[in-house]
Short mmCIF file of C-alpha atoms in Angstrom, two decimals:
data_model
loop_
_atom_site.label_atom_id
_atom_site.label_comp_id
_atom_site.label_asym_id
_atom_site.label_seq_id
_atom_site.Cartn_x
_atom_site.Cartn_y
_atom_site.Cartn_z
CA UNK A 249 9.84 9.44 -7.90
CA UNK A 250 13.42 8.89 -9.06
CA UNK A 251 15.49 11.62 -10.96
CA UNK A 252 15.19 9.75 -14.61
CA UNK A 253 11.46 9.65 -13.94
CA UNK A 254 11.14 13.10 -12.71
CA UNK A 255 13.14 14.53 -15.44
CA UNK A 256 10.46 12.49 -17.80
CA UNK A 257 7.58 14.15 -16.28
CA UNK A 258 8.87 17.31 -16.92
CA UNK A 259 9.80 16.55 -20.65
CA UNK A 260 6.04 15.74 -20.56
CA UNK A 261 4.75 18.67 -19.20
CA UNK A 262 6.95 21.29 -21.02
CA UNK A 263 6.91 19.75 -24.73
CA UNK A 264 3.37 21.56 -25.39
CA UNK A 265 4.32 24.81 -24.03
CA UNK A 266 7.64 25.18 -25.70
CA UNK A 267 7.27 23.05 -28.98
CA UNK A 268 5.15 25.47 -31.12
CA UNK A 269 5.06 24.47 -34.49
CA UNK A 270 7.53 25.65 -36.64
CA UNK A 271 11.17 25.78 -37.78
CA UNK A 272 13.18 25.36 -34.34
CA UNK A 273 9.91 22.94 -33.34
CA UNK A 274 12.46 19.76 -34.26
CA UNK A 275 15.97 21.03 -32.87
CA UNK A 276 14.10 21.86 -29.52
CA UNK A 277 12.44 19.14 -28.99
CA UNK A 278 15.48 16.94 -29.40
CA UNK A 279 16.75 19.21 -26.57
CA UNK A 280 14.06 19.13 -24.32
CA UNK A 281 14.89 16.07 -22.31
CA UNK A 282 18.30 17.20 -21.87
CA UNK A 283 16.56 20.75 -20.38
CA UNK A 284 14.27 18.98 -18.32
CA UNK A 285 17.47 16.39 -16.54
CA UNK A 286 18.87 19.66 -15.99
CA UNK A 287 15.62 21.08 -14.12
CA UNK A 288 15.29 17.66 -12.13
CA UNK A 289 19.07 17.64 -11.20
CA UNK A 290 18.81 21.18 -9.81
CA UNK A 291 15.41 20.45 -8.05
CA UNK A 292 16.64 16.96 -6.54
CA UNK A 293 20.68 17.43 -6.11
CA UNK A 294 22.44 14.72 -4.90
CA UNK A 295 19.36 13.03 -4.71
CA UNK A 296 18.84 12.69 -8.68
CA UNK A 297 21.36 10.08 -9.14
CA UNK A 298 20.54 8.47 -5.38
CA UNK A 299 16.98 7.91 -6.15
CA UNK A 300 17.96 6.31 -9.48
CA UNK A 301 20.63 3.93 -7.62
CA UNK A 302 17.75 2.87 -4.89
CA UNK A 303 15.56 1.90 -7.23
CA UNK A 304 16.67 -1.69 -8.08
CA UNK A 305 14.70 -1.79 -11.14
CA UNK A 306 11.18 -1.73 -12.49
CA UNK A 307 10.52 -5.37 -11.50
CA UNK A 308 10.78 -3.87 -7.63
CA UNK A 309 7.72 -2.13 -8.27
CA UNK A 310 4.59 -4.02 -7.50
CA UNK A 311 2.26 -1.21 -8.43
CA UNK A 312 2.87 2.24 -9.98
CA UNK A 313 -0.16 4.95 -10.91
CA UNK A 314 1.18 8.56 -12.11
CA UNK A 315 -2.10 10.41 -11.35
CA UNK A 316 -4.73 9.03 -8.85
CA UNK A 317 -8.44 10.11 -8.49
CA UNK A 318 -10.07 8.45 -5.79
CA UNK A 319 -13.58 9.87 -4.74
CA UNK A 320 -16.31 8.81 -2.30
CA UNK A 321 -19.88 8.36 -2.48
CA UNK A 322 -21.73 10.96 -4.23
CA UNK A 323 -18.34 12.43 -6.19
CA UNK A 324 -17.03 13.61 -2.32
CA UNK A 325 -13.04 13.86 -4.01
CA UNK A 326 -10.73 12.19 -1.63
CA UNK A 327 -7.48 11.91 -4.20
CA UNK A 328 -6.37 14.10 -7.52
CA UNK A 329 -3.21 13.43 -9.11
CA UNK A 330 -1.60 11.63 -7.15
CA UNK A 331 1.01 9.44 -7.43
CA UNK A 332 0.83 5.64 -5.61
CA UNK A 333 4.14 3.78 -5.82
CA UNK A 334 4.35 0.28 -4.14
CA UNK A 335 7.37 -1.56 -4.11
CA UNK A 336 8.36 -5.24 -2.90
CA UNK A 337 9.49 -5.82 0.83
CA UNK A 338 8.17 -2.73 1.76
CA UNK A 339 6.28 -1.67 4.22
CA UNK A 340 4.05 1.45 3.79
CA UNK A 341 1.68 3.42 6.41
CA UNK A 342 -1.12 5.55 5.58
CA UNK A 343 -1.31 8.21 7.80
CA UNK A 344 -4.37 11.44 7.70
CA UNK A 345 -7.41 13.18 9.62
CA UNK A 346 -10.48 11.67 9.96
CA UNK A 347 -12.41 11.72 6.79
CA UNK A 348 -9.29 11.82 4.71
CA UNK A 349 -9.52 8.84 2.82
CA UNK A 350 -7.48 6.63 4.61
CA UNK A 351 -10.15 3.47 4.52
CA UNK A 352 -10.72 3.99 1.33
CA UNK A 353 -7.83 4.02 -0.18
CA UNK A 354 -7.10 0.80 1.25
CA UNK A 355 -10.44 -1.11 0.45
CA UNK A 356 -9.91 -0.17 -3.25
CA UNK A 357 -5.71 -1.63 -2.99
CA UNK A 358 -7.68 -4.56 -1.08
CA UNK A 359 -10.16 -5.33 -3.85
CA UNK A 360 -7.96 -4.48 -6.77
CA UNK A 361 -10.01 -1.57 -7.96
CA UNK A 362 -6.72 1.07 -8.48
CA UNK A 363 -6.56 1.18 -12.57
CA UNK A 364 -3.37 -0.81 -14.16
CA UNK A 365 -3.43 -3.16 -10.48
CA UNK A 366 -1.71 -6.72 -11.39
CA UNK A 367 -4.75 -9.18 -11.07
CA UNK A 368 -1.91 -11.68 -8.77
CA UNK A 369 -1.15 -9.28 -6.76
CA UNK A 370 -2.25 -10.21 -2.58
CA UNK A 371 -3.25 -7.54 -0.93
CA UNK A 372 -5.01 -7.84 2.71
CA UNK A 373 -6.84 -4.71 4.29
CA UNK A 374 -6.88 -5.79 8.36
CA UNK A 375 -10.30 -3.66 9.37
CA UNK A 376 -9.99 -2.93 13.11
CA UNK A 377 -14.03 -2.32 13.77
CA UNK A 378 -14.24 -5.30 15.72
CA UNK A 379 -11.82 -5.07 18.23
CA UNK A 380 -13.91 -3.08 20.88
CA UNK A 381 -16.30 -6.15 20.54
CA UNK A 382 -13.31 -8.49 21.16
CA UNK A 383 -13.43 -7.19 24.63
CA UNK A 384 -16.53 -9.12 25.53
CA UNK A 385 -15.04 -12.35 24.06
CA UNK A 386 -15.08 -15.48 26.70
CA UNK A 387 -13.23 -17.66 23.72
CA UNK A 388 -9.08 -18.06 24.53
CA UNK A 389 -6.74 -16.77 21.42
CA UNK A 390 -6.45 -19.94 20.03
CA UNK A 391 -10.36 -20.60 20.28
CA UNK A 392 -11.19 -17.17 18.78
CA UNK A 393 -8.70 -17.54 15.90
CA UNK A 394 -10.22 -21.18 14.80
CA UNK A 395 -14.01 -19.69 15.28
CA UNK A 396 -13.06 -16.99 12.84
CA UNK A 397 -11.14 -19.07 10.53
CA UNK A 398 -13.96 -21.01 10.31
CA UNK A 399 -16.36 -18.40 9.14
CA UNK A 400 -14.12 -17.75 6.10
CA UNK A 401 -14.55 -21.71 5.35
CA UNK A 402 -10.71 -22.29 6.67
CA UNK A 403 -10.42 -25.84 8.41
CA UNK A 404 -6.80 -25.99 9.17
CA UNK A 405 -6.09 -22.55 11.30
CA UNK A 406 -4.44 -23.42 14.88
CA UNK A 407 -1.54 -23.23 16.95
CA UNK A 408 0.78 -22.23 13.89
CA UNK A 409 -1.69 -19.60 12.70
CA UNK A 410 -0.86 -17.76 15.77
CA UNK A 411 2.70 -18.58 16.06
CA UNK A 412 3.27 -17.15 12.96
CA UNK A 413 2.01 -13.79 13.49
CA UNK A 414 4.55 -13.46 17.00
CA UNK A 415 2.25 -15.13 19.75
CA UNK A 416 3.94 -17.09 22.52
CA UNK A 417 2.83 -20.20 23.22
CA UNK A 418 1.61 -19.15 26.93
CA UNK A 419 -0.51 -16.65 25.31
CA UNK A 420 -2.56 -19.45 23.19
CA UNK A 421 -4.72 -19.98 26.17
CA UNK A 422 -5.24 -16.36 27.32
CA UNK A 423 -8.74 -14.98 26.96
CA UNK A 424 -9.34 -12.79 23.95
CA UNK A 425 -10.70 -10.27 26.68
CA UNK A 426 -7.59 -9.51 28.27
CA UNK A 427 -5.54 -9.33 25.32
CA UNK A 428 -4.28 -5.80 24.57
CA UNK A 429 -5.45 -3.88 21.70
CA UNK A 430 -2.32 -4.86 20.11
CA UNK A 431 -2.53 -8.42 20.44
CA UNK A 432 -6.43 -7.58 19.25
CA UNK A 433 -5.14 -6.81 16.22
CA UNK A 434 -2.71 -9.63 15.58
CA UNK A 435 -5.44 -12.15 15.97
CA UNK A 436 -7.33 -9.98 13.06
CA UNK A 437 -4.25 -10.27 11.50
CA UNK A 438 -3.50 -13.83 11.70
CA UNK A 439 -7.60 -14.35 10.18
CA UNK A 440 -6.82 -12.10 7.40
CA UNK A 441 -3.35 -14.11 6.47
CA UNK A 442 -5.55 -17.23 6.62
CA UNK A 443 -8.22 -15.85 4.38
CA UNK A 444 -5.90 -14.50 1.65
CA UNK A 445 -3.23 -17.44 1.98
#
């Protein structure tokens, strides 16, 4: 959260408590939002006017909740008030135990579930069940990625399609078997580009 933003929140947050009605009611809140800058710049330092400079602008921002529930199945809470902040050209990891969420959270960015989510936005969730069954696979790379592209009713996926996500071409005709985990996963990825394209 930048320093302007932060400083906002806390406008938010302290109006009620210390804007009681009555005859200083008006002069203080006029002053609150220079109170709360004041809070934010001693909470944040340097980094107040920092975080304001890094932020471009608004337009950066691809998505922005303030305050995100997520829960699974029967009301399990996964999420509470927290904030989700996705800008453009950047790359974000999500990172927790088992059972924290992490699959989740992703499905609902995937299928544009997350409340105030632009409808043109292109999200892709890779899921990586399937690459302990790409072990047993006799197809090569190039094979497997047409065979899959084809079950998402894509026609044209081929060489390109892998070139594009870092294969070399000697690695077209290697079996999907004795691919490593990593390269596993780039073929997933290379399906989901195709199916999202």
């Amino acid at each position: 959260v930048s320093g302007p933003k932060m400083a906002q929140l806390i406008c938010d947050q302290l109006a009620p408590v210390f804007i009681a009605e009555g005859d200083d009611a008006a002069a203080l809140e006029a002053e609150l939002p220079a109170i709360a800058e004041q809070i934010a710049r001693a909470a944040l330092g340097e980094k107040f006017d920092a975080a304001a400079r890094d932020m471009d602008s608004d337009d950066e921002v691809l998505l922005y909740v303030e305050s995100l529930l997520l829960m699974y199945g029967a009301g399990h809470l996964l999420l509470k008030d927290t904030p989700l902040e996705m800008k453009r050209n950047h790359r974000y990891g999500v990172v927790g135990a088992n059972g924290a969420g992490k699959t989740t959270l992703m499905k609902e960015i995937a299928s544009h579930r997350i409340v105030n989510m632009p409808k043109d936005l292109k999200c892709v969730h890779v899921d990586d069940s399937k690459l302990g069954l790409m072990s047993k696979s006799s197809l090569t790379s190039l094979e497997y990625v047409i065979k899959m592209a084809l079950e998402i009713g894509v026609t044209n996926a081929g060489r390109d399609t892998l070139l594009a996500v870092g294969f070399p071409e000697k690695m077209l005709d290697e079996p999907v078997s004795e691919l490593s985990t990593g390269w596993r996963m780039r073929l997933t990825i290379a399906v989901s580009m195709l199916k999202h394209a």
